[in-house]
Coordinates of C-alpha atoms in Angstrom, one line a residue:
X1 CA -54.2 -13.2 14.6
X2 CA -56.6 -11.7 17.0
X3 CA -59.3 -14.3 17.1
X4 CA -61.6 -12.1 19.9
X5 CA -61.6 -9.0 17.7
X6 CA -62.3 -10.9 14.0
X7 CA -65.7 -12.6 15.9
X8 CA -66.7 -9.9 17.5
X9 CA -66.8 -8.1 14.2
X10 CA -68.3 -11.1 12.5
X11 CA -71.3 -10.9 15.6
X12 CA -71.9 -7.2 15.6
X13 CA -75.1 -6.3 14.1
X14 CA -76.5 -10.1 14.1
X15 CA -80.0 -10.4 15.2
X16 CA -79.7 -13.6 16.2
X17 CA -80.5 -15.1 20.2
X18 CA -77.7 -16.0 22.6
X19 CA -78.1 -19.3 21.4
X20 CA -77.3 -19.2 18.0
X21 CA -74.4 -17.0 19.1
X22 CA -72.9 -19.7 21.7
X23 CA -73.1 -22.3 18.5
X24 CA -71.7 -19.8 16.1
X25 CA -68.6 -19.3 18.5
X26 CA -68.8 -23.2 18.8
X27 CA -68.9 -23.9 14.9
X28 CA -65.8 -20.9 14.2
X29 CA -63.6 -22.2 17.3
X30 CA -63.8 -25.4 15.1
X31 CA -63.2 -24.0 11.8
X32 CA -60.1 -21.9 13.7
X33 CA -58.7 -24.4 15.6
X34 CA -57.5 -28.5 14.8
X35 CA -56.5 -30.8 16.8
X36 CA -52.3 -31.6 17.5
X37 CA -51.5 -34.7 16.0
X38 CA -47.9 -34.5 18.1
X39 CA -50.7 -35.6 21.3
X40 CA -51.2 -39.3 20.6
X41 CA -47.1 -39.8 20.9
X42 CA -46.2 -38.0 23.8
X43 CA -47.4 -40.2 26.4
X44 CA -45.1 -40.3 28.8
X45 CA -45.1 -44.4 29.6
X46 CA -45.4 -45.2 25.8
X47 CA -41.8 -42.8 24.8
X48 CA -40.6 -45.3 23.1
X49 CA -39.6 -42.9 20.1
X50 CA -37.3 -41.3 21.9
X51 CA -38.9 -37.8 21.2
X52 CA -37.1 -34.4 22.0
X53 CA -38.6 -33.4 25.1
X54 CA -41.5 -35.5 25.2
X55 CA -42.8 -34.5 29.2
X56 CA -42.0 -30.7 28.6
X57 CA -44.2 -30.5 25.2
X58 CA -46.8 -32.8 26.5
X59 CA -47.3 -30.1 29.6
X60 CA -47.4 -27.1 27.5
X61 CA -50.2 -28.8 25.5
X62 CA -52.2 -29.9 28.6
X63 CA -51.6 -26.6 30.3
X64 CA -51.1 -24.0 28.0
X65 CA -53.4 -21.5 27.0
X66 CA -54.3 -19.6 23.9
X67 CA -53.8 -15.8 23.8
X68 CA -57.1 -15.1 22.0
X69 CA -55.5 -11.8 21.1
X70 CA -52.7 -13.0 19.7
X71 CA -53.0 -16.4 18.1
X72 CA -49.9 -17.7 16.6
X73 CA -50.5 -21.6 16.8
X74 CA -54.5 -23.1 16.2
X75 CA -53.3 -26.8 17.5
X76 CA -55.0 -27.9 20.5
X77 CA -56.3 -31.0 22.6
X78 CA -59.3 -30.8 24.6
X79 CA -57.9 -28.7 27.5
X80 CA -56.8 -25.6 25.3
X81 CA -59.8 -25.7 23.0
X82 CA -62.0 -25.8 26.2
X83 CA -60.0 -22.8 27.6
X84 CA -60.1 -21.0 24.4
X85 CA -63.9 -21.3 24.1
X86 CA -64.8 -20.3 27.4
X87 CA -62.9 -17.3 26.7
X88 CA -64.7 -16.8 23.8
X89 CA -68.0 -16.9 25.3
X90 CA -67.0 -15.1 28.7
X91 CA -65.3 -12.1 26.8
X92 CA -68.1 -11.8 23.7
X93 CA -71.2 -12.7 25.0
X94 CA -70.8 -12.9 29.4
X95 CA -71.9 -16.1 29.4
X96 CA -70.3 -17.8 32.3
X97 CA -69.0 -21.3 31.3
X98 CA -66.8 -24.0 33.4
X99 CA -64.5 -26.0 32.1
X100 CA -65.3 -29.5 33.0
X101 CA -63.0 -32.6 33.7
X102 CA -64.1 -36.6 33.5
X103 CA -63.6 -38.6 36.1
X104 CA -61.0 -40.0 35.0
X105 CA -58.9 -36.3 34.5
X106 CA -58.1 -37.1 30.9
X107 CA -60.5 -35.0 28.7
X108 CA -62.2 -32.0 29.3
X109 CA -65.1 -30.1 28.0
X110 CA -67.4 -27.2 28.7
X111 CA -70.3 -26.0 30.1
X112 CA -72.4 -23.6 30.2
X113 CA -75.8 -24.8 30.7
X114 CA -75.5 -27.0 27.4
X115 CA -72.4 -28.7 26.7
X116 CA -70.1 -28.2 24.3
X117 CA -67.3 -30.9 23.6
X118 CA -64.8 -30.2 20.1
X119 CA -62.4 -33.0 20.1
X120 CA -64.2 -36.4 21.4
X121 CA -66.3 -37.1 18.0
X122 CA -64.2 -34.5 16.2
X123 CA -66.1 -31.9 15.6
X124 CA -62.7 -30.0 14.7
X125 CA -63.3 -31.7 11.4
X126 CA -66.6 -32.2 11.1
X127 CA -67.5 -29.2 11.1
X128 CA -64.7 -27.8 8.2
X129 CA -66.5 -30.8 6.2
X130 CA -69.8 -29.2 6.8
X131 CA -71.1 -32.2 8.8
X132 CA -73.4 -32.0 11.8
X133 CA -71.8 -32.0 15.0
X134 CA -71.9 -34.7 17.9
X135 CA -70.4 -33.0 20.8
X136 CA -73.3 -30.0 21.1
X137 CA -75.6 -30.8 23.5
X138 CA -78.5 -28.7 24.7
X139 CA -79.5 -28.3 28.1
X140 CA -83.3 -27.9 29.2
X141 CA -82.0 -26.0 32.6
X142 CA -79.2 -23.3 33.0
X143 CA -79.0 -25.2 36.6
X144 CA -77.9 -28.4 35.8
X145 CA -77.7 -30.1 32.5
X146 CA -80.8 -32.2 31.5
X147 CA -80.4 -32.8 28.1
X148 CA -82.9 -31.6 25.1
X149 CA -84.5 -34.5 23.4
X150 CA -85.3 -31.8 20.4
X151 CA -81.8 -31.0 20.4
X152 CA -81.0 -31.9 16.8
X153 CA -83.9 -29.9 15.4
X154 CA -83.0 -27.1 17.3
X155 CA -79.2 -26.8 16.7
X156 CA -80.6 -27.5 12.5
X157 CA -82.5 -24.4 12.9
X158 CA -80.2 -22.3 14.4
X159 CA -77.6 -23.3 11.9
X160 CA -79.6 -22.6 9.0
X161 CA -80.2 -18.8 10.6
X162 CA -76.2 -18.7 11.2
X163 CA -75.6 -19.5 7.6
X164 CA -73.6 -22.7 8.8
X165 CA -75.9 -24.5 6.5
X166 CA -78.6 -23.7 3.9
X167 CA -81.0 -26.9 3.9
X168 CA -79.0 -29.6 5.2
X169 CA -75.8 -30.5 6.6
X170 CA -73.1 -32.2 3.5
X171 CA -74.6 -35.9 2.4
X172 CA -72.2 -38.1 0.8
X173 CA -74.5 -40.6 0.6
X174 CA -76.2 -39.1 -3.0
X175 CA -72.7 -39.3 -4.0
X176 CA -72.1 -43.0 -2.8
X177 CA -76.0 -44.4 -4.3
X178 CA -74.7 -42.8 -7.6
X179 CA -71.1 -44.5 -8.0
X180 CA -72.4 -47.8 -6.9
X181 CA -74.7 -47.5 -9.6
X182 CA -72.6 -46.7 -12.6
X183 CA -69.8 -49.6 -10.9
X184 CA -72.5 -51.5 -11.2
X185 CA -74.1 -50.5 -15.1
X186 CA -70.6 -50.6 -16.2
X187 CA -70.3 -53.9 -15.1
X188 CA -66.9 -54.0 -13.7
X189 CA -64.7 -56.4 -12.3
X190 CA -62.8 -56.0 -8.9
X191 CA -60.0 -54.4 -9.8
X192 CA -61.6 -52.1 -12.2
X193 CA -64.6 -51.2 -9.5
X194 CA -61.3 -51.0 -6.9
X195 CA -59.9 -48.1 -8.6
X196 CA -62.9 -46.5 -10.2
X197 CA -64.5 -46.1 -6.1
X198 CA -60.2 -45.4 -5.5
X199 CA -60.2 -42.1 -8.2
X200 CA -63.9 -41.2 -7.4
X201 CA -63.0 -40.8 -3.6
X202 CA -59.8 -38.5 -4.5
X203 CA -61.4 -36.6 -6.1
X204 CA -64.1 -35.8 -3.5
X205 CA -61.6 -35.2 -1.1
X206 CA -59.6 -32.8 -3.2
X207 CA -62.7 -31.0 -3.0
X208 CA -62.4 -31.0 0.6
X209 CA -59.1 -30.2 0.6
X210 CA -58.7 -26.4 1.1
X211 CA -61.0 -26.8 4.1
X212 CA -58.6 -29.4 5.5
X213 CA -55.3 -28.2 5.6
X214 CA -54.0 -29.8 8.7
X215 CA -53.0 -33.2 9.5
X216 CA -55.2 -34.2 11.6
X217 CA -58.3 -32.9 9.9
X218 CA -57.3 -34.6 6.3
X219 CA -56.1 -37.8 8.3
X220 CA -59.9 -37.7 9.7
X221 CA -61.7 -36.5 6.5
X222 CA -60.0 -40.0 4.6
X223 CA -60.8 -42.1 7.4
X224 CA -64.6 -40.7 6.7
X225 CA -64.4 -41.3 3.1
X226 CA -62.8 -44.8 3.2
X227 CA -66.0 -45.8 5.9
X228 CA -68.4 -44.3 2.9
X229 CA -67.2 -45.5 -0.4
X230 CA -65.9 -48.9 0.6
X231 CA -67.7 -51.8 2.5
X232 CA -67.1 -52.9 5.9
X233 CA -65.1 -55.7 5.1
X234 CA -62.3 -53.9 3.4
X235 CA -61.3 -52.8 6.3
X236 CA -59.8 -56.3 6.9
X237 CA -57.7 -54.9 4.2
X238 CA -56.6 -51.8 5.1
X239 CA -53.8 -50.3 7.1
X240 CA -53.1 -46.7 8.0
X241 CA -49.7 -45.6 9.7
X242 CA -48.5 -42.1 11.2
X243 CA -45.4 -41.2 11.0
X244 CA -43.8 -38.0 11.6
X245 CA -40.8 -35.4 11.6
X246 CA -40.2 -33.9 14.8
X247 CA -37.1 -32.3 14.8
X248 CA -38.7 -28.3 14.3
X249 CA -42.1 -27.6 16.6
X250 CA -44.1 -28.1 13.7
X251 CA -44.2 -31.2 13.2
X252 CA -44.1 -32.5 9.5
X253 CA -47.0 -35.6 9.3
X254 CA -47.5 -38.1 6.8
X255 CA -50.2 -41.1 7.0
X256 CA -49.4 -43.9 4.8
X257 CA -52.0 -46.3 4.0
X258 CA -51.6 -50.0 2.7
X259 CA -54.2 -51.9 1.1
X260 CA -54.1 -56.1 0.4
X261 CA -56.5 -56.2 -2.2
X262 CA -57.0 -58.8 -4.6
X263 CA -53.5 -60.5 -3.8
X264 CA -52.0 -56.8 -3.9
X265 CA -50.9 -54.1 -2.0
X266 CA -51.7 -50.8 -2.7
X267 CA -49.9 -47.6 -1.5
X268 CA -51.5 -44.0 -0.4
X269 CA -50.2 -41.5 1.4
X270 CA -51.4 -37.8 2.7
X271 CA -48.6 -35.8 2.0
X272 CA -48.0 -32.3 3.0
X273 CA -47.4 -30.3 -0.4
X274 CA -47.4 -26.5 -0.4
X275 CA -50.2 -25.2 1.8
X276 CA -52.4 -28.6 2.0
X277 CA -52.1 -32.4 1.9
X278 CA -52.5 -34.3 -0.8
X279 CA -54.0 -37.8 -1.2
X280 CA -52.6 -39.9 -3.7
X281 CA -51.0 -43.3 -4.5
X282 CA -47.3 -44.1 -3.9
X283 CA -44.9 -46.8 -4.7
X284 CA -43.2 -49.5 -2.6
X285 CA -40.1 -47.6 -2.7
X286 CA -41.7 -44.3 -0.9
X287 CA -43.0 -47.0 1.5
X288 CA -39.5 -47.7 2.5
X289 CA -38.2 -43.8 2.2
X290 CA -40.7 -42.8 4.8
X291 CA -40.3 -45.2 7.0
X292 CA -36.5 -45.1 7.4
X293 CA -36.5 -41.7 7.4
X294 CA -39.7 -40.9 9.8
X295 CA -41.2 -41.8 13.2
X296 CA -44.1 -43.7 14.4
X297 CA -45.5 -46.9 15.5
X298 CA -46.2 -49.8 14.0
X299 CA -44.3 -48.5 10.5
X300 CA -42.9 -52.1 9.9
X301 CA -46.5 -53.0 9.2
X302 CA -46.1 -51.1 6.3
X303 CA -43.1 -53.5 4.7
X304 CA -44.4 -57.1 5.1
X305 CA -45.3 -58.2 1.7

């Protein structure tokens, strides 16, 4: 796929300002691109799961970059998507842009008078869910970055002219206020209010679902959900696992969630089917398949009763 000749087709004959078309690039490099799950297992002093190659993989993700021209894998970490979006504003608009290390050398962003950071508050996802972002951050100076106190009203407007939003960025709060009130008028008990919060948030993220195909965007998009529908204290309650497949580059993921929930556990897992992963309960029994049969930490979590 040649990512440099589908948005500068997509910018031609836009009258918009240089702005709007830096976040445009911003908001499609995170609609193109997700983040590689295989990242959080490869560090080199933590190898305890004996992965294939683990220091040779881990450098071509830190130091590889993406042929814009000729895109054949849209996983990153914040080094390639930095790379891949300075190109993208170098080679479409000549805006010069630096990609900028911490002090610490282990994440990177960019900057170009504002700042522009995908991966850190996951703006990969966020912005496929149609959320506002939190790693675009205007600049008052081209000079040196002094940041924009009206920054949020200003990146609103230009996303309304961009089309990235009509009025307002997705609210799941409507959709929360309005469940709690029929769990309530119904006048359900804990188990019945467990699964009628339980079906209601499947269902909202098989909404989402065709806009977060990859494992690392639907692991994120349940995370959001579960922090929405349920209360903070049911997060005592809940345990999410990663496991994984790594024997062909592309890794197979699946995240299996447990839930000890009035003197049960519950079983959920996002599993890859056809082109998307799906959300949906699971036995005791798949608990045990996945875990013998996949890697990850922490899996035997998963089989204390």
């Amino acid at each position: 796929m040649n990512i440099l000749q589908i948005l500068n087709e997509e910018l031609k004959n836009k009258n918009w300002s240089l702005e709007e078309k830096e976040r445009y690039l911003y908001l499609r490099s995170c609609q193109l691109f997700t983040f590689d799950t295989r990242y959080y297992f490869l560090n080199p002093n933590m190898n305890s799961l004996k992965i294939n190659n683990s220091i040779s993989l881990l450098d071509t993700i830190n130091n590889e970059e993406i042929d814009l021209k000729n895109v054949t894998d849209n996983r990153v970490n914040c080094r390639k998507w930095s790379k891949a979006y300075k190109k993208m504003l170098e080679e479409l608009l000549d805006v010069h842009a630096e990609c900028v290390e911490n002090l610490f050398e282990d994440h990177a962003f960019v900057s170009f008078g504002h700042k522009a950071d995908a991966t850190t508050n996951s703006d990969l996802t966020r912005v496929k869910m149609h959320l506002d972002t939190l790693g675009y951050e205007l600049s008052t100076s081209k000079e040196k970055f002094l940041y924009d106190n009206k920054s949020d009203f200003k990146i609103k407007a230009m996303d309304k002219n961009i089309g990235y939003i009509e009025n307002s960025y997705w609210k799941i709060d409507k959709i929360i206020d309005c469940l709690q009130e029929k769990s309530k008028s119904s006048d359900l008990d804990s188990t019945s209010s467990f699964f009628f919060l339980m079906n209601h948030l499947q269902d909202t993220y098989h909404n989402l679902s065709s806009c977060v195909k990859y494992p690392e965007d639907a692991s994120f998009s349940i995370s959001y959900l579960f922090r929405h529908f349920f209360f903070t204290e049911f997060y005592d309650h809940l345990l999410s696992v990663t496991l994984f497949d790594d024997s062909k580059d592309f890794w197979n993921f699946v995240v299996l969630y447990k839930i000890n929930y009035l003197e049960t556990a519950f079983y959920y897992a996002l599993i890859q089917e056809e082109s998307i992963y799906n959300f949906r309960e699971i036995s005791y029994q798949d608990i045990i398949h996945y875990t013998n049969s996949l890697k990850g930490y922490n899996k035997e979590l998963l089989l204390k009763k």
